[in-house]
mmCIF file of N, CA and C in Angstrom:
data_model
loop_
_atom_site.group_PDB
_atom_site.id
_atom_site.type_symbol
_atom_site.label_atom_id
_atom_site.label_comp_id
_atom_site.label_asym_id
_atom_site.label_seq_id
_atom_site.Cartn_x
_atom_site.Cartn_y
_atom_site.Cartn_z
ATOM 1 N N MET A 920 2.663 -44.737 25.642
ATOM 2 C CA MET A 920 1.454 -44.121 25.328
ATOM 3 C C MET A 920 0.817 -42.987 25.631
ATOM 4 N N LYS A 921 0.827 -42.585 26.943
ATOM 5 C CA LYS A 921 0.390 -41.275 27.414
ATOM 6 C C LYS A 921 0.803 -40.244 27.100
ATOM 7 N N ILE A 922 2.522 -40.514 26.848
ATOM 8 C CA ILE A 922 3.444 -39.528 26.616
ATOM 9 C C ILE A 922 2.897 -39.150 25.180
ATOM 10 N N LYS A 923 3.202 -40.018 24.461
ATOM 11 C CA LYS A 923 2.718 -39.613 22.713
ATOM 12 C C LYS A 923 1.644 -38.746 22.929
ATOM 13 N N LYS A 924 0.372 -39.258 23.561
ATOM 14 C CA LYS A 924 -1.149 -38.283 23.431
ATOM 15 C C LYS A 924 -0.633 -37.018 24.003
ATOM 16 N N ILE A 925 0.207 -36.686 25.093
ATOM 17 C CA ILE A 925 0.316 -35.510 25.776
ATOM 18 C C ILE A 925 1.118 -34.821 24.503
ATOM 19 N N ILE A 926 2.092 -35.141 23.769
ATOM 20 C CA ILE A 926 3.092 -34.430 23.187
ATOM 21 C C ILE A 926 2.499 -33.987 21.703
ATOM 22 N N SER A 927 1.461 -34.836 21.335
ATOM 23 C CA SER A 927 0.904 -34.498 20.158
ATOM 24 C C SER A 927 -0.167 -33.434 20.465
ATOM 25 N N ILE A 928 -0.993 -33.679 21.455
ATOM 26 C CA ILE A 928 -1.742 -32.425 22.161
ATOM 27 C C ILE A 928 -0.932 -31.056 22.156
ATOM 28 N N PHE A 929 0.116 -31.312 22.866
ATOM 29 C CA PHE A 929 0.810 -29.963 22.700
ATOM 30 C C PHE A 929 1.386 -29.362 21.706
ATOM 31 N N LEU A 930 1.787 -30.368 20.517
ATOM 32 C CA LEU A 930 2.215 -29.874 18.834
ATOM 33 C C LEU A 930 1.205 -29.059 18.514
ATOM 34 N N TYR A 931 -0.088 -29.694 18.736
ATOM 35 C CA TYR A 931 -1.398 -29.229 17.844
ATOM 36 C C TYR A 931 -1.727 -27.864 18.557
ATOM 37 N N ILE A 932 -1.692 -27.944 19.818
ATOM 38 C CA ILE A 932 -2.022 -26.533 20.680
ATOM 39 C C ILE A 932 -1.042 -25.329 19.995
ATOM 40 N N SER A 933 0.472 -25.831 19.968
ATOM 41 C CA SER A 933 1.437 -24.716 19.479
ATOM 42 C C SER A 933 1.028 -24.294 17.878
ATOM 43 N N ILE A 934 0.762 -25.212 17.109
ATOM 44 C CA ILE A 934 0.429 -25.099 15.706
ATOM 45 C C ILE A 934 -0.614 -24.018 16.061
ATOM 46 N N ILE A 935 -1.850 -24.189 16.734
ATOM 47 C CA ILE A 935 -2.786 -23.323 16.488
ATOM 48 C C ILE A 935 -2.355 -21.572 17.097
ATOM 49 N N ILE A 936 -1.684 -21.640 18.152
ATOM 50 C CA ILE A 936 -1.296 -20.728 18.939
ATOM 51 C C ILE A 936 -0.471 -19.513 18.454
ATOM 52 N N VAL A 937 0.669 -20.386 18.052
ATOM 53 C CA VAL A 937 1.792 -19.650 17.457
ATOM 54 C C VAL A 937 1.573 -18.520 16.121
ATOM 55 N N PRO A 938 0.982 -19.215 15.037
ATOM 56 C CA PRO A 938 0.310 -18.088 14.268
ATOM 57 C C PRO A 938 -0.559 -16.960 14.743
ATOM 58 N N LEU A 939 -1.283 -17.250 15.581
ATOM 59 C CA LEU A 939 -1.974 -16.168 16.548
ATOM 60 C C LEU A 939 -1.219 -15.106 16.596
ATOM 61 N N ASN A 940 -0.082 -15.573 17.731
ATOM 62 C CA ASN A 940 0.781 -14.491 18.152
ATOM 63 C C ASN A 940 1.677 -13.560 17.243
ATOM 64 N N LEU A 941 1.847 -14.322 15.795
ATOM 65 C CA LEU A 941 2.546 -13.505 14.922
ATOM 66 C C LEU A 941 1.753 -12.347 14.410
ATOM 67 N N ILE A 942 0.275 -12.824 14.105
ATOM 68 C CA ILE A 942 -0.851 -11.887 13.265
ATOM 69 C C ILE A 942 -0.488 -10.660 14.422
ATOM 70 N N SER A 943 -0.590 -10.807 15.612
ATOM 71 C CA SER A 943 -0.910 -9.318 16.752
ATOM 72 C C SER A 943 0.156 -8.184 16.604
ATOM 73 N N PHE A 944 1.395 -8.950 15.992
ATOM 74 C CA PHE A 944 2.411 -7.919 15.628
ATOM 75 C C PHE A 944 2.428 -6.822 14.557
ATOM 76 N N ALA A 945 1.218 -7.123 13.606
ATOM 77 C CA ALA A 945 1.056 -6.595 12.793
ATOM 78 C C ALA A 945 0.437 -5.180 13.051
ATOM 79 N N GLU A 946 1.428 -4.139 12.004
ATOM 80 C CA GLU A 946 0.972 -2.891 11.980
ATOM 81 C C GLU A 946 0.029 -2.317 11.782
ATOM 82 N N GLU A 947 -0.855 -1.230 12.165
ATOM 83 C CA GLU A 947 -2.386 -0.794 11.353
ATOM 84 C C GLU A 947 -1.668 -0.175 10.255
ATOM 85 N N LEU A 948 -2.660 -0.288 9.101
ATOM 86 C CA LEU A 948 -2.499 0.463 7.992
ATOM 87 C C LEU A 948 -2.903 1.839 8.076
ATOM 88 N N ASN A 949 -2.154 2.801 7.616
ATOM 89 C CA ASN A 949 -2.430 4.209 7.248
ATOM 90 C C ASN A 949 -2.770 4.408 6.013
ATOM 91 N N LEU A 950 -4.330 5.061 5.625
ATOM 92 C CA LEU A 950 -4.468 5.213 4.246
ATOM 93 C C LEU A 950 -3.830 6.306 3.522
ATOM 94 N N SER A 951 -3.159 7.062 4.148
ATOM 95 C CA SER A 951 -2.096 7.794 3.575
ATOM 96 C C SER A 951 -0.887 7.416 3.284
ATOM 97 N N ASP A 952 -0.713 6.010 3.681
ATOM 98 C CA ASP A 952 0.378 5.304 3.372
ATOM 99 C C ASP A 952 0.250 4.813 1.969
ATOM 100 N N ILE A 953 -0.665 4.797 1.219
ATOM 101 C CA ILE A 953 -1.100 4.237 0.059
ATOM 102 C C ILE A 953 -1.380 5.377 -1.266
ATOM 103 N N LEU A 954 -0.386 4.286 -1.831
ATOM 104 C CA LEU A 954 -0.158 5.240 -3.424
ATOM 105 C C LEU A 954 -1.167 4.299 -4.035
ATOM 106 N N TYR A 955 -1.839 5.165 -4.922
ATOM 107 C CA TYR A 955 -3.135 4.047 -5.950
ATOM 108 C C TYR A 955 -2.468 4.499 -7.423
ATOM 109 N N THR A 956 -2.373 3.270 -8.043
ATOM 110 C CA THR A 956 -2.149 3.482 -9.226
ATOM 111 C C THR A 956 -3.195 3.175 -10.546
ATOM 112 N N LYS A 957 -2.728 2.871 -11.740
ATOM 113 C CA LYS A 957 -3.784 2.803 -12.765
ATOM 114 C C LYS A 957 -4.580 1.880 -12.192
ATOM 115 N N GLU A 958 -5.802 1.864 -12.520
ATOM 116 C CA GLU A 958 -7.031 0.647 -12.042
ATOM 117 C C GLU A 958 -6.387 -0.756 -12.173
ATOM 118 N N SER A 959 -6.007 -1.000 -13.219
ATOM 119 C CA SER A 959 -5.688 -2.459 -13.477
ATOM 120 C C SER A 959 -4.364 -2.778 -12.649
ATOM 121 N N GLN A 960 -3.684 -1.779 -12.247
ATOM 122 C CA GLN A 960 -2.369 -2.580 -11.286
ATOM 123 C C GLN A 960 -3.057 -2.565 -9.583
ATOM 124 N N LYS A 961 -2.086 -3.206 -8.885
ATOM 125 C CA LYS A 961 -2.628 -3.309 -7.381
ATOM 126 C C LYS A 961 -2.099 -2.044 -6.966
ATOM 127 N N ASN A 962 -2.579 -2.146 -5.683
ATOM 128 C CA ASN A 962 -1.951 -0.828 -4.433
ATOM 129 C C ASN A 962 -0.673 -1.020 -4.237
ATOM 130 N N ILE A 963 0.268 -0.023 -4.169
ATOM 131 C CA ILE A 963 1.365 -0.096 -3.670
ATOM 132 C C ILE A 963 1.592 0.449 -2.481
ATOM 133 N N ILE A 964 2.470 -0.071 -1.842
ATOM 134 C CA ILE A 964 2.193 0.439 -0.130
ATOM 135 C C ILE A 964 4.181 0.799 0.070
ATOM 136 N N PRO A 965 4.409 2.073 -0.331
ATOM 137 C CA PRO A 965 5.864 2.067 -0.052
ATOM 138 C C PRO A 965 6.121 2.576 1.503
ATOM 139 N N ILE A 966 7.598 2.266 1.573
ATOM 140 C CA ILE A 966 7.501 2.635 3.186
ATOM 141 C C ILE A 966 7.965 4.028 3.082
ATOM 142 N N SER A 967 8.387 4.808 2.428
ATOM 143 C CA SER A 967 8.496 6.274 2.163
ATOM 144 C C SER A 967 8.747 6.703 0.873
ATOM 145 N N VAL A 968 8.132 7.836 0.614
ATOM 146 C CA VAL A 968 8.352 8.468 -0.659
ATOM 147 C C VAL A 968 9.584 9.459 -0.853
ATOM 148 N N PHE A 969 9.609 10.415 -0.020
ATOM 149 C CA PHE A 969 10.357 11.404 0.070
ATOM 150 C C PHE A 969 11.647 11.248 1.419
ATOM 151 N N ILE A 970 10.867 10.522 2.419
ATOM 152 C CA ILE A 970 11.865 10.701 3.900
ATOM 153 C C ILE A 970 12.786 9.508 3.906
ATOM 154 N N LEU A 971 14.254 9.711 3.866
ATOM 155 C CA LEU A 971 14.773 8.711 3.821
ATOM 156 C C LEU A 971 15.526 8.144 5.204
ATOM 157 N N ASN A 972 14.952 9.014 6.238
ATOM 158 C CA ASN A 972 15.436 8.597 7.508
ATOM 159 C C ASN A 972 14.715 9.930 8.463
ATOM 160 N N CYS A 973 14.039 9.307 9.742
ATOM 161 C CA CYS A 973 13.785 10.132 10.698
ATOM 162 C C CYS A 973 14.067 9.440 12.169
ATOM 163 N N SER A 974 14.092 10.477 13.037
ATOM 164 C CA SER A 974 14.118 9.891 14.565
ATOM 165 C C SER A 974 13.733 11.241 15.401
ATOM 166 N N CYS A 975 13.480 10.593 17.023
ATOM 167 C CA CYS A 975 12.817 11.209 17.903
ATOM 168 C C CYS A 975 13.419 10.529 18.843
ATOM 169 N N ARG A 976 14.236 11.381 19.943
ATOM 170 C CA ARG A 976 14.535 11.059 21.227
ATOM 171 C C ARG A 976 14.163 11.842 22.179
ATOM 172 N N ILE A 977 13.969 11.190 23.486
ATOM 173 C CA ILE A 977 13.442 12.088 24.536
ATOM 174 C C ILE A 977 14.503 11.784 25.989
ATOM 175 N N SER A 978 14.724 12.712 26.731
ATOM 176 C CA SER A 978 15.733 12.242 28.134
ATOM 177 C C SER A 978 15.158 12.971 28.994
ATOM 178 N N ALA A 979 15.406 12.735 30.351
ATOM 179 C CA ALA A 979 15.217 13.735 31.281
ATOM 180 C C ALA A 979 15.949 13.335 32.441
ATOM 181 N N SER A 980 16.307 14.547 32.772
ATOM 182 C CA SER A 980 17.435 14.840 34.022
ATOM 183 C C SER A 980 17.451 16.116 34.598
ATOM 184 N N ASP A 981 17.449 16.363 35.789
ATOM 185 C CA ASP A 981 18.175 17.753 36.152
ATOM 186 C C ASP A 981 16.841 18.824 36.028
ATOM 187 N N GLY A 982 15.600 18.776 36.136
ATOM 188 C CA GLY A 982 14.397 19.246 35.790
ATOM 189 C C GLY A 982 14.536 19.728 34.556
ATOM 190 N N TYR A 983 15.114 18.990 33.228
ATOM 191 C CA TYR A 983 15.190 19.565 32.291
ATOM 192 C C TYR A 983 14.283 17.983 31.254
ATOM 193 N N VAL A 984 13.717 18.114 30.368
ATOM 194 C CA VAL A 984 13.478 17.561 29.217
ATOM 195 C C VAL A 984 13.968 17.782 27.972
ATOM 196 N N LYS A 985 15.050 17.156 27.504
ATOM 197 C CA LYS A 985 15.682 17.194 26.074
ATOM 198 C C LYS A 985 15.062 16.354 25.134
ATOM 199 N N ILE A 986 14.952 17.108 23.700
ATOM 200 C CA ILE A 986 14.122 16.464 22.801
ATOM 201 C C ILE A 986 15.131 16.728 21.734
ATOM 202 N N ASN A 987 15.381 15.554 20.928
ATOM 203 C CA ASN A 987 16.314 15.408 19.919
ATOM 204 C C ASN A 987 15.653 14.811 18.629
ATOM 205 N N ALA A 988 15.834 15.765 17.675
ATOM 206 C CA ALA A 988 14.647 15.028 16.339
ATOM 207 C C ALA A 988 15.355 15.240 15.242
ATOM 208 N N SER A 989 15.521 14.364 13.921
ATOM 209 C CA SER A 989 15.998 14.932 12.808
ATOM 210 C C SER A 989 15.083 14.046 11.785
ATOM 211 N N VAL A 990 15.573 14.678 10.773
ATOM 212 C CA VAL A 990 14.871 14.146 9.408
ATOM 213 C C VAL A 990 15.786 14.202 8.069
ATOM 214 N N VAL A 991 15.763 13.468 7.057
ATOM 215 C CA VAL A 991 16.806 13.147 6.269
ATOM 216 C C VAL A 991 16.019 13.110 5.110
ATOM 217 N N GLY A 992 15.834 14.070 3.754
ATOM 218 C CA GLY A 992 15.222 13.903 3.079
ATOM 219 C C GLY A 992 16.127 13.038 1.752
ATOM 220 N N LYS A 993 15.269 12.139 0.635
ATOM 221 C CA LYS A 993 16.087 11.682 -0.349
ATOM 222 C C LYS A 993 16.759 12.333 -1.188
ATOM 223 N N SER A 994 17.209 12.151 -2.055
ATOM 224 C CA SER A 994 18.200 13.131 -2.501
ATOM 225 C C SER A 994 17.503 14.202 -3.897
ATOM 226 N N ASN A 995 16.037 13.790 -4.194
ATOM 227 C CA ASN A 995 15.292 14.800 -4.694
ATOM 228 C C ASN A 995 14.441 15.789 -4.050
ATOM 229 N N VAL A 996 14.754 15.696 -2.614
ATOM 230 C CA VAL A 996 14.267 16.596 -1.550
ATOM 231 C C VAL A 996 15.063 17.990 -1.761
ATOM 232 N N ASN A 997 14.315 19.152 -1.634
ATOM 233 C CA ASN A 997 14.992 20.220 -1.284
ATOM 234 C C ASN A 997 14.250 21.070 -0.117
ATOM 235 N N LYS A 998 13.544 20.662 0.653
ATOM 236 C CA LYS A 998 13.262 21.030 1.934
ATOM 237 C C LYS A 998 12.632 20.586 2.856
ATOM 238 N N THR A 999 12.983 20.446 4.071
ATOM 239 C CA THR A 999 12.528 19.597 5.256
ATOM 240 C C THR A 999 12.369 20.743 6.210
ATOM 241 N N SER A 1000 11.305 19.853 7.365
ATOM 242 C CA SER A 1000 11.123 20.896 8.460
ATOM 243 C C SER A 1000 10.554 19.480 9.496
ATOM 244 N N ILE A 1001 10.595 20.305 11.026
ATOM 245 C CA ILE A 1001 10.558 19.688 11.938
ATOM 246 C C ILE A 1001 9.620 20.152 12.885
ATOM 247 N N ILE A 1002 8.376 19.903 13.525
ATOM 248 C CA ILE A 1002 7.767 20.299 14.598
ATOM 249 C C ILE A 1002 7.816 19.608 15.626
ATOM 250 N N ILE A 1003 8.471 20.072 16.802
ATOM 251 C CA ILE A 1003 8.664 19.522 17.993
ATOM 252 C C ILE A 1003 7.298 19.693 19.181
ATOM 253 N N LYS A 1004 6.457 18.604 19.519
ATOM 254 C CA LYS A 1004 5.403 19.308 20.783
ATOM 255 C C LYS A 1004 5.937 18.447 21.984
ATOM 256 N N LEU A 1005 6.098 18.877 23.172
ATOM 257 C CA LEU A 1005 6.464 18.279 24.243
ATOM 258 C C LEU A 1005 5.149 18.230 25.011
ATOM 259 N N GLN A 1006 4.837 17.104 25.293
ATOM 260 C CA GLN A 1006 3.410 16.570 25.945
ATOM 261 C C GLN A 1006 3.302 16.361 27.355
ATOM 262 N N GLU A 1007 2.565 16.440 28.035
ATOM 263 C CA GLU A 1007 2.254 15.888 29.403
ATOM 264 C C GLU A 1007 1.212 15.132 29.679
ATOM 265 N N LEU A 1008 1.263 14.025 30.416
ATOM 266 C CA LEU A 1008 0.271 13.161 30.561
ATOM 267 C C LEU A 1008 -0.774 13.793 31.790
ATOM 268 N N LYS A 1009 -2.097 14.117 31.447
ATOM 269 C CA LYS A 1009 -2.746 14.823 32.533
ATOM 270 C C LYS A 1009 -3.781 14.372 32.203
ATOM 271 N N SER A 1010 -4.707 13.579 33.336
ATOM 272 C CA SER A 1010 -5.993 12.923 33.261
ATOM 273 C C SER A 1010 -5.898 12.407 32.108
ATOM 274 N N GLU A 1011 -5.092 11.085 31.941
ATOM 275 C CA GLU A 1011 -4.909 10.397 30.972
ATOM 276 C C GLU A 1011 -5.087 10.758 29.671
ATOM 277 N N ASN A 1012 -5.006 12.234 29.558
ATOM 278 C CA ASN A 1012 -4.633 12.578 27.925
ATOM 279 C C ASN A 1012 -3.465 13.380 27.954
ATOM 280 N N TRP A 1013 -2.754 13.394 26.560
ATOM 281 C CA TRP A 1013 -1.786 13.774 26.229
ATOM 282 C C TRP A 1013 -1.926 15.356 25.687
ATOM 283 N N VAL A 1014 -1.278 16.189 26.475
ATOM 284 C CA VAL A 1014 -1.633 17.784 26.443
ATOM 285 C C VAL A 1014 -0.252 18.668 25.925
ATOM 286 N N ASP A 1015 -0.412 19.301 24.725
ATOM 287 C CA ASP A 1015 0.770 19.943 24.283
ATOM 288 C C ASP A 1015 1.050 21.037 25.332
ATOM 289 N N ILE A 1016 2.238 21.025 25.936
ATOM 290 C CA ILE A 1016 2.783 22.083 26.924
ATOM 291 C C ILE A 1016 3.811 23.038 26.188
ATOM 292 N N LYS A 1017 4.548 22.772 25.151
ATOM 293 C CA LYS A 1017 5.599 23.481 24.559
ATOM 294 C C LYS A 1017 5.546 23.074 22.672
ATOM 295 N N ILE A 1018 5.776 23.958 21.904
ATOM 296 C CA ILE A 1018 5.647 23.524 20.527
ATOM 297 C C ILE A 1018 6.939 24.408 19.878
ATOM 298 N N SER A 1019 7.556 24.031 19.370
ATOM 299 C CA SER A 1019 8.647 24.641 18.501
ATOM 300 C C SER A 1019 8.893 23.964 16.879
ATOM 301 N N SER A 1020 9.348 24.608 16.010
ATOM 302 C CA SER A 1020 9.484 24.244 14.778
ATOM 303 C C SER A 1020 10.574 24.864 14.010
ATOM 304 N N LYS A 1021 11.289 24.317 13.081
ATOM 305 C CA LYS A 1021 12.616 24.452 12.264
ATOM 306 C C LYS A 1021 12.214 24.117 10.919
ATOM 307 N N LYS A 1022 12.424 25.072 10.048
ATOM 308 C CA LYS A 1022 12.604 24.810 8.663
ATOM 309 C C LYS A 1022 13.763 24.886 7.957
ATOM 310 N N ILE A 1023 14.143 24.041 6.897
ATOM 311 C CA ILE A 1023 15.544 24.142 6.321
ATOM 312 C C ILE A 1023 14.980 23.940 4.714
ATOM 313 N N GLY A 1024 16.033 24.609 4.049
ATOM 314 C CA GLY A 1024 15.918 24.666 2.751
ATOM 315 C C GLY A 1024 16.632 23.775 2.083
ATOM 316 N N GLY A 1025 17.224 22.639 2.786
ATOM 317 C CA GLY A 1025 17.872 21.286 2.458
ATOM 318 C C GLY A 1025 17.391 20.012 2.775
ATOM 319 N N LYS A 1026 17.832 19.114 2.550
ATOM 320 C CA LYS A 1026 17.409 17.656 2.587
ATOM 321 C C LYS A 1026 18.000 17.424 4.108
ATOM 322 N N ILE A 1027 18.387 17.889 4.929
ATOM 323 C CA ILE A 1027 18.685 17.212 6.365
ATOM 324 C C ILE A 1027 18.294 18.490 7.406
ATOM 325 N N CYS A 1028 17.507 18.205 8.181
ATOM 326 C CA CYS A 1028 16.864 19.216 9.561
ATOM 327 C C CYS A 1028 17.238 18.475 10.509
ATOM 328 N N SER A 1029 17.786 19.133 11.707
ATOM 329 C CA SER A 1029 17.526 18.440 12.887
ATOM 330 C C SER A 1029 17.282 19.604 14.271
ATOM 331 N N SER A 1030 17.187 19.456 15.354
ATOM 332 C CA SER A 1030 16.867 20.097 16.266
ATOM 333 C C SER A 1030 16.817 19.477 17.375
ATOM 334 N N SER A 1031 17.451 20.171 18.474
ATOM 335 C CA SER A 1031 17.342 19.796 19.550
ATOM 336 C C SER A 1031 17.155 20.707 20.798
ATOM 337 N N ASN A 1032 16.164 20.618 21.408
ATOM 338 C CA ASN A 1032 15.468 21.433 22.128
ATOM 339 C C ASN A 1032 15.477 20.891 23.775
ATOM 340 N N SER A 1033 15.920 22.081 24.766
ATOM 341 C CA SER A 1033 15.587 21.387 26.218
ATOM 342 C C SER A 1033 14.297 22.572 26.514
ATOM 343 N N TYR A 1034 13.610 21.570 27.649
ATOM 344 C CA TYR A 1034 12.618 22.542 28.150
ATOM 345 C C TYR A 1034 12.365 22.085 29.928
ATOM 346 N N SER A 1035 12.143 22.967 30.435
ATOM 347 C CA SER A 1035 12.193 22.950 31.982
ATOM 348 C C SER A 1035 10.538 22.471 32.263
ATOM 349 N N VAL A 1036 10.845 21.378 33.646
ATOM 350 C CA VAL A 1036 9.660 20.503 33.685
ATOM 351 C C VAL A 1036 9.682 20.436 34.979
ATOM 352 N N SER A 1037 8.179 19.853 35.635
ATOM 353 C CA SER A 1037 7.842 19.637 37.024
ATOM 354 C C SER A 1037 8.057 18.328 37.206
ATOM 355 N N LYS A 1038 8.441 18.267 38.471
ATOM 356 C CA LYS A 1038 8.503 16.837 39.085
ATOM 357 C C LYS A 1038 7.455 15.886 38.962
ATOM 358 N N ASN A 1039 7.559 14.854 39.128
ATOM 359 C CA ASN A 1039 6.817 13.740 39.273
ATOM 360 C C ASN A 1039 5.568 13.864 38.039
ATOM 361 N N HIS A 1040 6.085 14.173 37.135
ATOM 362 C CA HIS A 1040 5.215 14.150 35.969
ATOM 363 C C HIS A 1040 5.452 13.293 34.800
ATOM 364 N N ILE A 1041 4.581 12.932 33.962
ATOM 365 C CA ILE A 1041 4.851 12.050 32.716
ATOM 366 C C ILE A 1041 4.869 12.743 31.446
ATOM 367 N N TYR A 1042 6.172 12.872 30.750
ATOM 368 C CA TYR A 1042 6.223 13.806 29.392
ATOM 369 C C TYR A 1042 6.560 12.552 28.019
ATOM 370 N N ARG A 1043 6.231 13.357 26.901
ATOM 371 C CA ARG A 1043 6.770 12.518 25.688
ATOM 372 C C ARG A 1043 6.961 13.427 24.847
ATOM 373 N N ALA A 1044 7.436 13.025 23.548
ATOM 374 C CA ALA A 1044 7.702 14.207 22.619
ATOM 375 C C ALA A 1044 6.745 13.511 21.537
ATOM 376 N N MET A 1045 6.102 14.632 20.811
ATOM 377 C CA MET A 1045 5.528 14.043 19.147
ATOM 378 C C MET A 1045 5.984 14.943 18.278
ATOM 379 N N VAL A 1046 6.685 14.387 17.501
ATOM 380 C CA VAL A 1046 7.511 15.158 16.342
ATOM 381 C C VAL A 1046 6.867 14.975 14.924
ATOM 382 N N ILE A 1047 6.543 15.757 14.047
ATOM 383 C CA ILE A 1047 5.995 15.994 13.050
ATOM 384 C C ILE A 1047 7.327 16.221 11.580
ATOM 385 N N VAL A 1048 7.660 15.337 11.351
ATOM 386 C CA VAL A 1048 9.128 15.355 10.507
ATOM 387 C C VAL A 1048 8.439 15.731 8.874
ATOM 388 N N SER A 1049 8.958 16.519 8.053
ATOM 389 C CA SER A 1049 8.319 16.473 6.736
ATOM 390 C C SER A 1049 9.347 16.533 5.368
ATOM 391 N N ALA A 1050 9.037 16.272 4.779
ATOM 392 C CA ALA A 1050 10.339 15.885 3.604
ATOM 393 C C ALA A 1050 9.898 15.964 2.146
ATOM 394 N N GLY A 1051 9.816 17.031 1.392
ATOM 395 C CA GLY A 1051 9.400 17.178 0.390
ATOM 396 C C GLY A 1051 7.622 17.232 0.514
ATOM 397 N N ASN A 1052 6.932 16.405 0.058
ATOM 398 C CA ASN A 1052 5.511 16.607 0.233
ATOM 399 C C ASN A 1052 5.059 15.410 1.121
ATOM 400 N N GLU A 1053 5.987 14.936 2.170
ATOM 401 C CA GLU A 1053 5.694 13.875 2.798
ATOM 402 C C GLU A 1053 5.582 14.154 4.274
ATOM 403 N N SER A 1054 4.901 13.735 5.101
ATOM 404 C CA SER A 1054 5.102 14.153 6.604
ATOM 405 C C SER A 1054 4.524 12.662 7.384
ATOM 406 N N LYS A 1055 5.831 13.016 8.330
ATOM 407 C CA LYS A 1055 5.507 11.719 9.404
ATOM 408 C C LYS A 1055 5.343 12.330 10.720
ATOM 409 N N THR A 1056 4.763 11.268 11.779
ATOM 410 C CA THR A 1056 4.592 11.736 12.740
ATOM 411 C C THR A 1056 5.315 10.814 14.111
ATOM 412 N N LEU A 1057 6.071 11.080 14.803
ATOM 413 C CA LEU A 1057 7.000 10.083 15.426
ATOM 414 C C LEU A 1057 6.245 10.410 17.157
ATOM 415 N N ILE A 1058 6.109 9.717 17.847
ATOM 416 C CA ILE A 1058 5.859 9.374 19.432
ATOM 417 C C ILE A 1058 6.880 8.559 20.049
ATOM 418 N N SER A 1059 7.897 9.271 20.822
ATOM 419 C CA SER A 1059 8.897 8.915 21.591
ATOM 420 C C SER A 1059 8.193 8.142 22.652
ATOM 421 N N THR A 1060 9.046 7.262 23.355
ATOM 422 C CA THR A 1060 8.645 7.032 24.792
ATOM 423 C C THR A 1060 8.548 7.931 25.861
ATOM 424 N N SER A 1061 7.334 7.393 26.721
ATOM 425 C CA SER A 1061 7.161 8.825 27.638
ATOM 426 C C SER A 1061 8.403 8.373 28.685
ATOM 427 N N GLN A 1062 8.637 9.506 29.224
ATOM 428 C CA GLN A 1062 9.511 9.823 30.554
ATOM 429 C C GLN A 1062 8.830 10.334 31.647
ATOM 430 N N ARG A 1063 9.146 9.724 32.910
ATOM 431 C CA ARG A 1063 8.524 10.554 34.400
ATOM 432 C C ARG A 1063 9.736 11.118 34.737
ATOM 433 N N TYR A 1064 9.728 12.345 35.278
ATOM 434 C CA TYR A 1064 10.684 13.065 35.862
ATOM 435 C C TYR A 1064 10.255 13.501 37.081
#
């Protein structure tokens, strides 16, 4: 009898806790991601209007940090761009230490930059990709060198 009671309590607690954990993984909604239609229609939240794919990667070795970024526009896009910001963690704040940009008159833009860095510091890349009239900000994982 005690085992049945313990199992039922465990199941009851599991039923309450599992949905709470799933909710914690929800992504925060940006107001800039919402398209408004006619008042009689509901809001539409698109994944992307002009950007088909984008990426940002960072790696550190031998005194350098390398940042690779790319953006691919959808078929109706005729201009793309990338702004790369190398950031360093200083006093618990991310500070821009290098900035570069690249613009292309087509639907594919990519950039690969290497920067000299100091040892025992933490770096990350913040990349702003644009295609058509849409832009997204990507932030890489942080890297200690």
